[in-house]
Short mmCIF file of C-alpha atoms in Angstrom, two decimals:
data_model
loop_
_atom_site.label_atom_id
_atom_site.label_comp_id
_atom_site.label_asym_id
_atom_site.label_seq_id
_atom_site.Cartn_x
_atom_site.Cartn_y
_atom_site.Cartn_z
CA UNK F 204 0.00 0.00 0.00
CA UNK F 205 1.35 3.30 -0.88
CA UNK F 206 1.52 6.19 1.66
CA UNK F 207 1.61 9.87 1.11
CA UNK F 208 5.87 9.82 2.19
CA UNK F 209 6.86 11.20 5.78
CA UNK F 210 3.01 11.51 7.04
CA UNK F 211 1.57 13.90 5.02
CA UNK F 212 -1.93 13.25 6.01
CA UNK F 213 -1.01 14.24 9.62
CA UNK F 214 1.34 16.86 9.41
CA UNK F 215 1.18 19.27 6.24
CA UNK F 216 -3.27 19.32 6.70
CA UNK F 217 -2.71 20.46 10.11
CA UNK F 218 -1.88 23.86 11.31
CA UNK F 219 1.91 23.58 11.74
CA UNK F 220 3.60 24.48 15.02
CA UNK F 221 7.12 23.00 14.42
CA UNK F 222 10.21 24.36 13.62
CA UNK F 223 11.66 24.60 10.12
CA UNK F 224 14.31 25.38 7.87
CA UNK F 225 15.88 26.95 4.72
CA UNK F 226 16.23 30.03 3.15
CA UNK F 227 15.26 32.68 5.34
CA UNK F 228 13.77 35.01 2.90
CA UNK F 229 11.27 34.66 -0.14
CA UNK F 230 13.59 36.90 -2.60
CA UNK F 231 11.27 40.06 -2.12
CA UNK F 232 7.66 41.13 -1.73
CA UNK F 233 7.33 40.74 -5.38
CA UNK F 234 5.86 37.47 -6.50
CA UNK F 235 8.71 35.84 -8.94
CA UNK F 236 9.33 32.82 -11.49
CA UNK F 237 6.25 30.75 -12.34
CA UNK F 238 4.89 27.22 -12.15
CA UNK F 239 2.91 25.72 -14.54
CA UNK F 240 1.31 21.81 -13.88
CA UNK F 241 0.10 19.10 -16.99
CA UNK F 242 -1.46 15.85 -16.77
CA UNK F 243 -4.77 14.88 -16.15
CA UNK F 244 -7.13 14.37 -12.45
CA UNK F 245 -5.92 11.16 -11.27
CA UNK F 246 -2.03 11.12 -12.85
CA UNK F 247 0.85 11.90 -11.22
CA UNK F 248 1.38 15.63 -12.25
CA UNK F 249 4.05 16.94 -14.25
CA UNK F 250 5.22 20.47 -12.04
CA UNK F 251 7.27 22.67 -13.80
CA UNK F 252 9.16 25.56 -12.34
CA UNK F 253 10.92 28.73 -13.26
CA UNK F 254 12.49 29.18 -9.82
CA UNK F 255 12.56 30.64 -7.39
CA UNK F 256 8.74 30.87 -7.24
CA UNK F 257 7.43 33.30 -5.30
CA UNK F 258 4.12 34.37 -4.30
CA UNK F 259 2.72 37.14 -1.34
CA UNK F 260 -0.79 35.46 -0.66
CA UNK F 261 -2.46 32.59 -1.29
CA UNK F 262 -3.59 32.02 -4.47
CA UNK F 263 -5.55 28.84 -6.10
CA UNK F 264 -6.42 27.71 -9.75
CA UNK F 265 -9.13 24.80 -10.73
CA UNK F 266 -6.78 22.90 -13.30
CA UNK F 267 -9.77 20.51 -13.88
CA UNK F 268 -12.91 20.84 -12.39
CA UNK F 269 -15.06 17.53 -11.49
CA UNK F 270 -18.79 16.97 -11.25
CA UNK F 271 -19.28 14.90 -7.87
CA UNK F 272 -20.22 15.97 -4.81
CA UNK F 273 -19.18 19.40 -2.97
CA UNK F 274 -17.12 19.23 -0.09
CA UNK F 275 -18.02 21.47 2.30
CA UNK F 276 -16.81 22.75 6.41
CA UNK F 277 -16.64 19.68 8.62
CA UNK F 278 -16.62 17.01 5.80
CA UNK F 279 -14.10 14.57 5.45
CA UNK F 280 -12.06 14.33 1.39
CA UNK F 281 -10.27 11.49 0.32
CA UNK F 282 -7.65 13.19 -1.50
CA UNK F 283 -3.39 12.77 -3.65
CA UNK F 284 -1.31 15.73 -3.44
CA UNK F 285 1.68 16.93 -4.55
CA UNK F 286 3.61 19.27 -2.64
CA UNK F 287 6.56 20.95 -3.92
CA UNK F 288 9.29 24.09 -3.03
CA UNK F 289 8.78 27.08 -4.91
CA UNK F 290 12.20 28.53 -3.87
CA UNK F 291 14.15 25.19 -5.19
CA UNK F 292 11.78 24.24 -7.90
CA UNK F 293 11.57 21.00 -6.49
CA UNK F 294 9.04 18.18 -5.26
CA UNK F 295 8.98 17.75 -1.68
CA UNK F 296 6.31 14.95 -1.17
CA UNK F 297 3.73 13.34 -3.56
CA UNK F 298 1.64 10.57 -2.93
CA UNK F 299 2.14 9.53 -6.65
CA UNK F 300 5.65 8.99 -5.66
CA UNK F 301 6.56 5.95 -3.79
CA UNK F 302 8.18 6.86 -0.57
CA UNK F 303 11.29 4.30 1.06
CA UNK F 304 10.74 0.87 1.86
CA UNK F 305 9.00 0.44 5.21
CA UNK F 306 9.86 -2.68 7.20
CA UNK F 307 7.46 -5.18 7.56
CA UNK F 308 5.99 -7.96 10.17
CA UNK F 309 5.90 -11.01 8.78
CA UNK F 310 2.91 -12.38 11.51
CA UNK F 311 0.30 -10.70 12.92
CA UNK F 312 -0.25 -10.60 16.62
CA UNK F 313 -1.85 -13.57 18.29
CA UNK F 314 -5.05 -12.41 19.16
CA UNK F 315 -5.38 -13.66 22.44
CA UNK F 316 -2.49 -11.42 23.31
CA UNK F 317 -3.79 -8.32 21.75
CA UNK F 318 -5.83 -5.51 23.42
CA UNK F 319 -9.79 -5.73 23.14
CA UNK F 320 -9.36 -2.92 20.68
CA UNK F 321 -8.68 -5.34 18.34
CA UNK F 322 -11.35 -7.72 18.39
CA UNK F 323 -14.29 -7.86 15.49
CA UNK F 324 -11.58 -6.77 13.15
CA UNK F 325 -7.98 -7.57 12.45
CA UNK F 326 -7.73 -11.22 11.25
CA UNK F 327 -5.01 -13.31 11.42
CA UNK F 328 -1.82 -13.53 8.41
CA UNK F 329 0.36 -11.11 7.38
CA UNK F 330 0.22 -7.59 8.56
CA UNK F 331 1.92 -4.33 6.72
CA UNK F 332 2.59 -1.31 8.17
CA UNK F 333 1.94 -2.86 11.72
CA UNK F 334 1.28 0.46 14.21
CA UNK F 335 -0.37 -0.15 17.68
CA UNK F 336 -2.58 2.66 18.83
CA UNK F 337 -3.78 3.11 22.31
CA UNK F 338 -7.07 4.98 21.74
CA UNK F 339 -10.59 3.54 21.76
CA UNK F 340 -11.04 2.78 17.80
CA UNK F 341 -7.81 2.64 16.73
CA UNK F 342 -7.40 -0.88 16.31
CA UNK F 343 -3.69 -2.22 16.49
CA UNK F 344 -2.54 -3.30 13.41
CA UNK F 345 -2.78 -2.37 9.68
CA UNK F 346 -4.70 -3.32 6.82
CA UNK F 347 -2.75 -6.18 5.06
CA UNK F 348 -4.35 -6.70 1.56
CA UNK F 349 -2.50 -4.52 -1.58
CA UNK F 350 -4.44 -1.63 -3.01
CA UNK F 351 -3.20 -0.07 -6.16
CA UNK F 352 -1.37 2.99 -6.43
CA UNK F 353 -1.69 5.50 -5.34
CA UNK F 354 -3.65 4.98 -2.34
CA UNK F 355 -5.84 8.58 -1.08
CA UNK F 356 -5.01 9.60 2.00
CA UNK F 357 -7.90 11.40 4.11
CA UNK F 358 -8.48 14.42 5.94
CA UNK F 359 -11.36 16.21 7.77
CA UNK F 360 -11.83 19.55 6.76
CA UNK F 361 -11.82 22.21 9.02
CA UNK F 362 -11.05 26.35 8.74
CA UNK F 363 -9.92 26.05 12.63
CA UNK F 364 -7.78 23.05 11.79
CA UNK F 365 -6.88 22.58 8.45
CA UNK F 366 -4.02 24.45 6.57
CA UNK F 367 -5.22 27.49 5.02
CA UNK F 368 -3.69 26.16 1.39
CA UNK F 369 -5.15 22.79 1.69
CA UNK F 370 -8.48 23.95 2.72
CA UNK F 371 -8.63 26.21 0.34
CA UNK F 372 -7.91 23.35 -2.18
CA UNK F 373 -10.84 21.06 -0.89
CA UNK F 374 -13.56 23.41 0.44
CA UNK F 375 -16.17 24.52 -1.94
CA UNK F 376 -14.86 22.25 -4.47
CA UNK F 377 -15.94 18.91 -6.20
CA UNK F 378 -15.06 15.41 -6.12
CA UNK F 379 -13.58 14.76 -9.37
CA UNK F 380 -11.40 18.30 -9.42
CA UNK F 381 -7.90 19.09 -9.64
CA UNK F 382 -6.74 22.02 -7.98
CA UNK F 383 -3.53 24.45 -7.65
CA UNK F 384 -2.55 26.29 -4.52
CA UNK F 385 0.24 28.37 -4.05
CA UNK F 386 1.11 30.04 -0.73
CA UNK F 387 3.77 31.86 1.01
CA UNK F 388 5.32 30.37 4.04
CA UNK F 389 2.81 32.33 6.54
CA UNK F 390 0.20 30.38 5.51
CA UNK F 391 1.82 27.25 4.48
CA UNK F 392 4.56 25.60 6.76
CA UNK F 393 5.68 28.58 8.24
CA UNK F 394 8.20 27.37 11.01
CA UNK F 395 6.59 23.86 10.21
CA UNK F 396 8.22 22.69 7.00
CA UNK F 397 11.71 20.80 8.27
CA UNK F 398 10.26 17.34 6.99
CA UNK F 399 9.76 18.44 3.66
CA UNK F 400 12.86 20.87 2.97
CA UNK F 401 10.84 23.93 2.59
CA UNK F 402 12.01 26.89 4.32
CA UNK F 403 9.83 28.98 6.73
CA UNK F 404 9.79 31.75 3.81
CA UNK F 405 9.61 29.26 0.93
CA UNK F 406 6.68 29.25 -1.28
CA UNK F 407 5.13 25.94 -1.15
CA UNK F 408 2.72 24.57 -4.31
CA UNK F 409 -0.09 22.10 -4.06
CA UNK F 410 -1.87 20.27 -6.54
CA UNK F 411 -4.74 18.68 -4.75
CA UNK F 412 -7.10 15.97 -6.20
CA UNK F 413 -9.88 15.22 -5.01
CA UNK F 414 -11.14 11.73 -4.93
CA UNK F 415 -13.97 11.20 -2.48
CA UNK F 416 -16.00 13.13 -0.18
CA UNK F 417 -17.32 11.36 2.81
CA UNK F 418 -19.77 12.97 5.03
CA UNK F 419 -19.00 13.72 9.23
CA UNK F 420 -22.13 11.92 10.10
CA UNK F 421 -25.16 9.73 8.87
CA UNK F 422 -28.81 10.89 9.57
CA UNK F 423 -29.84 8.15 11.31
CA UNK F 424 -33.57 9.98 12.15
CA UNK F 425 -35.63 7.44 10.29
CA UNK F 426 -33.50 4.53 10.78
CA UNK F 427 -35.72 1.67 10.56
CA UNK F 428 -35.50 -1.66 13.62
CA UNK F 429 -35.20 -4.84 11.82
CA UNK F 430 -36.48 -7.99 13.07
CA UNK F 431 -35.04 -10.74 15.29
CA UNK F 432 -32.18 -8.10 16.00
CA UNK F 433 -30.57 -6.04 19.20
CA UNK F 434 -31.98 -2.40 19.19
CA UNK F 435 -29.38 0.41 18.61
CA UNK F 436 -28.84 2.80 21.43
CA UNK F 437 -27.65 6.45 20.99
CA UNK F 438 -26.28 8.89 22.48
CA UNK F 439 -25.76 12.64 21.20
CA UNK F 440 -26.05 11.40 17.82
CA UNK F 441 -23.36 8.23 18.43
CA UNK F 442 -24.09 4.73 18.45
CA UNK F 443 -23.31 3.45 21.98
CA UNK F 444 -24.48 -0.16 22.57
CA UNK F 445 -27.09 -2.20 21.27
CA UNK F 446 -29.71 -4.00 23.76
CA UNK F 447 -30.62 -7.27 23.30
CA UNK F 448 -33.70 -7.31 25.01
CA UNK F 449 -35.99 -8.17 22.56
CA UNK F 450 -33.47 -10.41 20.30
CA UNK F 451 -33.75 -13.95 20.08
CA UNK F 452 -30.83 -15.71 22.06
CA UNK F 453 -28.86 -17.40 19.13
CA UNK F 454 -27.70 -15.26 16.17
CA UNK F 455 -28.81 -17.59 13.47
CA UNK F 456 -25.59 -19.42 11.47
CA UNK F 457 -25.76 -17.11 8.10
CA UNK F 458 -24.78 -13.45 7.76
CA UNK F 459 -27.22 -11.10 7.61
CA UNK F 460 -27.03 -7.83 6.32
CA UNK F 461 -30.00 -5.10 7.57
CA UNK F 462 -30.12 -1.88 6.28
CA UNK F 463 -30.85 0.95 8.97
CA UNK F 464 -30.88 3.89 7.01
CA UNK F 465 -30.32 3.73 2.91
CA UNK F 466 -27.55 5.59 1.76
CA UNK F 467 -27.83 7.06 -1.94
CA UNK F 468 -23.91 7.54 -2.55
CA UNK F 469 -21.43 5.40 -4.05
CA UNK F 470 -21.74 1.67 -3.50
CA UNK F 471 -18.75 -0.52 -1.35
CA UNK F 472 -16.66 -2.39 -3.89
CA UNK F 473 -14.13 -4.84 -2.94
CA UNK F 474 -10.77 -2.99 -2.41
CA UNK F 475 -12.56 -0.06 -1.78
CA UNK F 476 -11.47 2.79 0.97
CA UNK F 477 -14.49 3.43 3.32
CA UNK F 478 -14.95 6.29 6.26
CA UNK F 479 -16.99 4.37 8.16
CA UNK F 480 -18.24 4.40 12.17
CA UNK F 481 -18.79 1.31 14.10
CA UNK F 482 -19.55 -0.69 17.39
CA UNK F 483 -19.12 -4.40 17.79
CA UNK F 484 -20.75 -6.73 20.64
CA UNK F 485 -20.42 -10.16 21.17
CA UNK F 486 -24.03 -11.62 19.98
CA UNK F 487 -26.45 -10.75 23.83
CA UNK F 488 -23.78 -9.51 25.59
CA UNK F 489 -23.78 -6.27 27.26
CA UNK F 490 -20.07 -5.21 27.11
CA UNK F 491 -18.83 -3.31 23.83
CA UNK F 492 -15.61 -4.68 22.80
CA UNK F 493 -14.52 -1.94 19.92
CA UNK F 494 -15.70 0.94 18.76
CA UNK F 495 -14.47 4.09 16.94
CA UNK F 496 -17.42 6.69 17.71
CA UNK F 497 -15.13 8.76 19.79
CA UNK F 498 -11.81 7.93 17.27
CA UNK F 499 -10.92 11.46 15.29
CA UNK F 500 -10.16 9.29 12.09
CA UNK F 501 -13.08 6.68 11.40
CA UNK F 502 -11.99 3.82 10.02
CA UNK F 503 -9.84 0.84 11.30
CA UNK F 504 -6.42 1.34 13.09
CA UNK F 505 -6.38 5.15 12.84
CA UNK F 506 -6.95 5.12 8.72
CA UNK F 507 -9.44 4.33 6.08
CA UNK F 508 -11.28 0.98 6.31
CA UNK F 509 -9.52 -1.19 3.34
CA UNK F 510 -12.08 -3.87 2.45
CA UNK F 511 -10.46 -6.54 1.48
CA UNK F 512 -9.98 -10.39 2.09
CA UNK F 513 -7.10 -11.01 4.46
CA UNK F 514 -7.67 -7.43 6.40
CA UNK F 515 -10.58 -7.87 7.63
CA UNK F 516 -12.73 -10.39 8.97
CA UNK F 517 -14.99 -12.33 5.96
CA UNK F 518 -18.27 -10.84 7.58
CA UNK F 519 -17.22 -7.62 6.93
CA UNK F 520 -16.02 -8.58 3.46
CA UNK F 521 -19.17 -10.03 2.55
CA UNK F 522 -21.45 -7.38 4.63
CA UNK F 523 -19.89 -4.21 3.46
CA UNK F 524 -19.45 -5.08 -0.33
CA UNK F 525 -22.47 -3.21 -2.49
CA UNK F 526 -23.39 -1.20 0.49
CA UNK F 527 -23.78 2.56 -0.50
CA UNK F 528 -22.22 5.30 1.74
CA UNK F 529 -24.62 7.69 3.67
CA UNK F 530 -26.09 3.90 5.02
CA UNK F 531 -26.13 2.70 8.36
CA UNK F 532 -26.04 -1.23 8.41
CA UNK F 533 -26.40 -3.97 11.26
CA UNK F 534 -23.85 -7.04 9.83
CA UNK F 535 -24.72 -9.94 11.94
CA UNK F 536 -22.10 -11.87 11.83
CA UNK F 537 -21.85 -15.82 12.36
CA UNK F 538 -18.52 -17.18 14.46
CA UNK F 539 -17.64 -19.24 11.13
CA UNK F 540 -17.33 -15.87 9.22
CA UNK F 541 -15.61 -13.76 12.65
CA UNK F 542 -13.43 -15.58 14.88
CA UNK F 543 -14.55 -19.53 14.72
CA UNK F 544 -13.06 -21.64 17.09
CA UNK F 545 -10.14 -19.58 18.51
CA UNK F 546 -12.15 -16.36 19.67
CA UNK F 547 -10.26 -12.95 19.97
CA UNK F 548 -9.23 -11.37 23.38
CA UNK F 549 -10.29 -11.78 26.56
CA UNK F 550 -14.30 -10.63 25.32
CA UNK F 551 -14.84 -12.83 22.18
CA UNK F 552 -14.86 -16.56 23.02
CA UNK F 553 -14.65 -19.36 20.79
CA UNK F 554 -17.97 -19.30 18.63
CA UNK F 555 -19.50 -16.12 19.50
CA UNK F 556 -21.18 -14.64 16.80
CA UNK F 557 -20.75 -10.86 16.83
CA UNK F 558 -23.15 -7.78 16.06
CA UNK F 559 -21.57 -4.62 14.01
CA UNK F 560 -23.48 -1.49 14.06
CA UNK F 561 -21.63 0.69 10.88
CA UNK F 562 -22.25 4.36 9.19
CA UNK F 563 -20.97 4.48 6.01
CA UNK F 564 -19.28 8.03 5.73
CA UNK F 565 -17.56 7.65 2.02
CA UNK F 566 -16.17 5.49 -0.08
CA UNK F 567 -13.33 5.84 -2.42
#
């Protein structure tokens, strides 16, 4: 899986607050040199400079402009960027570039050794990019199956939080769009730009496309109860347990599939990145054993949901696949398709089937 090189998604979207280095001036008030960008939404663009590149404010240009949906304040964009140094001319990070070999784990954890966190998820064989996280939701472990390249990277988008260039890229714009920002190292990196080379007065250019849009929350108002199965509870608009009250006491031994709210946006396909919410419970227990409600990023292991075979568990394979985002779905999930005979954890025993209440935020 290809990652946007030295953690773009987490450090260039946010408002920077590190240190930096480079030239200490931009060459003058006056903006300077050019850069012009070729190639089509979806291709690694071709960035040409005449350097050094200056410009005094941020400025942005719709290369190609798409006809999905508009991502707006508080959504969430599945996006590839370039970023390069206007003062050098050169690129500093692209996610069309692949970065250095990472090392990789060969075995995945044992799961009766790993945190609940895990459980409902992660399956057993080989495990890429292996990074444990200690908050509720971010399940320990990576993804494992290979997506093409490149692989979007995704970010919420915020005026508080986001970087001035990049929200200015993704804000107001549609899926399907390619856009150029330029912006002076105020409102880029400022003091914040050490990872990538680019001075604290260095012009920095973006090229953003935009992939996906996936939405903060599902409007679960008219979310229907289906039969035989747990009632969702919520809380402040999260899903916080599910009550078993009025649920038979044995799953069933096939996976069903029951659609809480119906989504009209793009459908799950296998390989697929999904922004997706969810809470798991053993089938009538009380305890919840994972859940990402509360998790800033929502997916699985603080990134994207991939679904594929050998990263996540077959019920979620099977459930998920064809399901359109802006739906919430109950998978109910027989132990032959979760965790058979060898349970997960210390809270999912050999042959419990398990319950997954999930929003579908976006797909990509």
């Amino acid at each position: 899986m290809r990652r946007l090189s030295t953690g773009v998604a987490l450090l260039c979207l946010l408002v920077p607050a590190l240190a930096g280095c480079g030239s200490d001036d931009n060459g003058g008030s006056e903006e300077t040199g050019s850069v012009s960008v070729s190639g089509a939404f979806g291709e690694a663009p071709k960035v040409t400079y005449d350097a050094p590149y200056t410009v005094t404010k941020v400025s942005s240009e719709v290369l190609e402009k798409g006809d999905g949906e508009t991502v707006e304040d508080g959504d969430f964009a599945f996006i590839n960027l370039y970023i390069g140094n206007g003062f050098t001319g050169k690129e500093a990070s692209s996610s069309w570039t692949a970065p250095d070999p990472e090392p990789t784990a060969t075995e995945t954890p044992d799961p009766s050794e790993s945190p609940s966190a895990d459980d409902g998820k992660q399956k057993k064989g080989d495990n890429k990019k292996g990074k444990k996280g200690k908050k509720e939701g971010d399940t320990e472990g990576a993804l494992s199956a290979p997506i093409e390249d490149p692989t979007p990277e995704m970010v919420q988008i915020s005026k508080e939080t986001t970087l001035k260039p990049i929200y200015d890229a993704i804000a107001g714009h549609q899926v399907g769009s390619r856009v150029l920002v330029s912006a002076p190292g105020e409102d880029a990196f400022g003091l914040g730009g050490a990872d990538y080379n680019i001075g604290n007065a260095d012009t920095t250019v973006f090229v953003v496309d935009i992939v996906a849009r996936a939405a903060a929350t599902v409007d679960s108002s008219g979310a229907v109860q289906p039969k035989n199965a747990p009632s969702v509870i919520e809380s402040d608009g999260k899903v916080t347990g599910l009550d078993f009250a009025d649920a038979p006491k044995k799953a069933g031994d096939k996976l069903r599939v029951e659609t809480l709210v119906q989504g009209d946006g793009t459908a799950i396909a296998k390989g697929d990145q999904v922004a997706l919410r969810y809470l798991g419970q053993v089938w009538g227990k009380k305890k919840v054993f994972d859940t990402n409600w509360d998790a800033d990023v929502p997916g699985v292991g603080g990134r994207p949901a991939t679904i594929a075979d050998g990263g996540l568990i077959e019920g979620w394979v099977k459930g998920l696949v064809g399901v359109k985002a802006g739906s919430r779905v109950m998978l109910i999930i027989p132990s032959d398709l979760g965790y058979g005979d060898k349970g997960s954890g210390k809270d999912i025993k050999p042959g419990d089937d398990l319950v997954f209440v999930i929003d579908v935020l976006g797909v990509a």
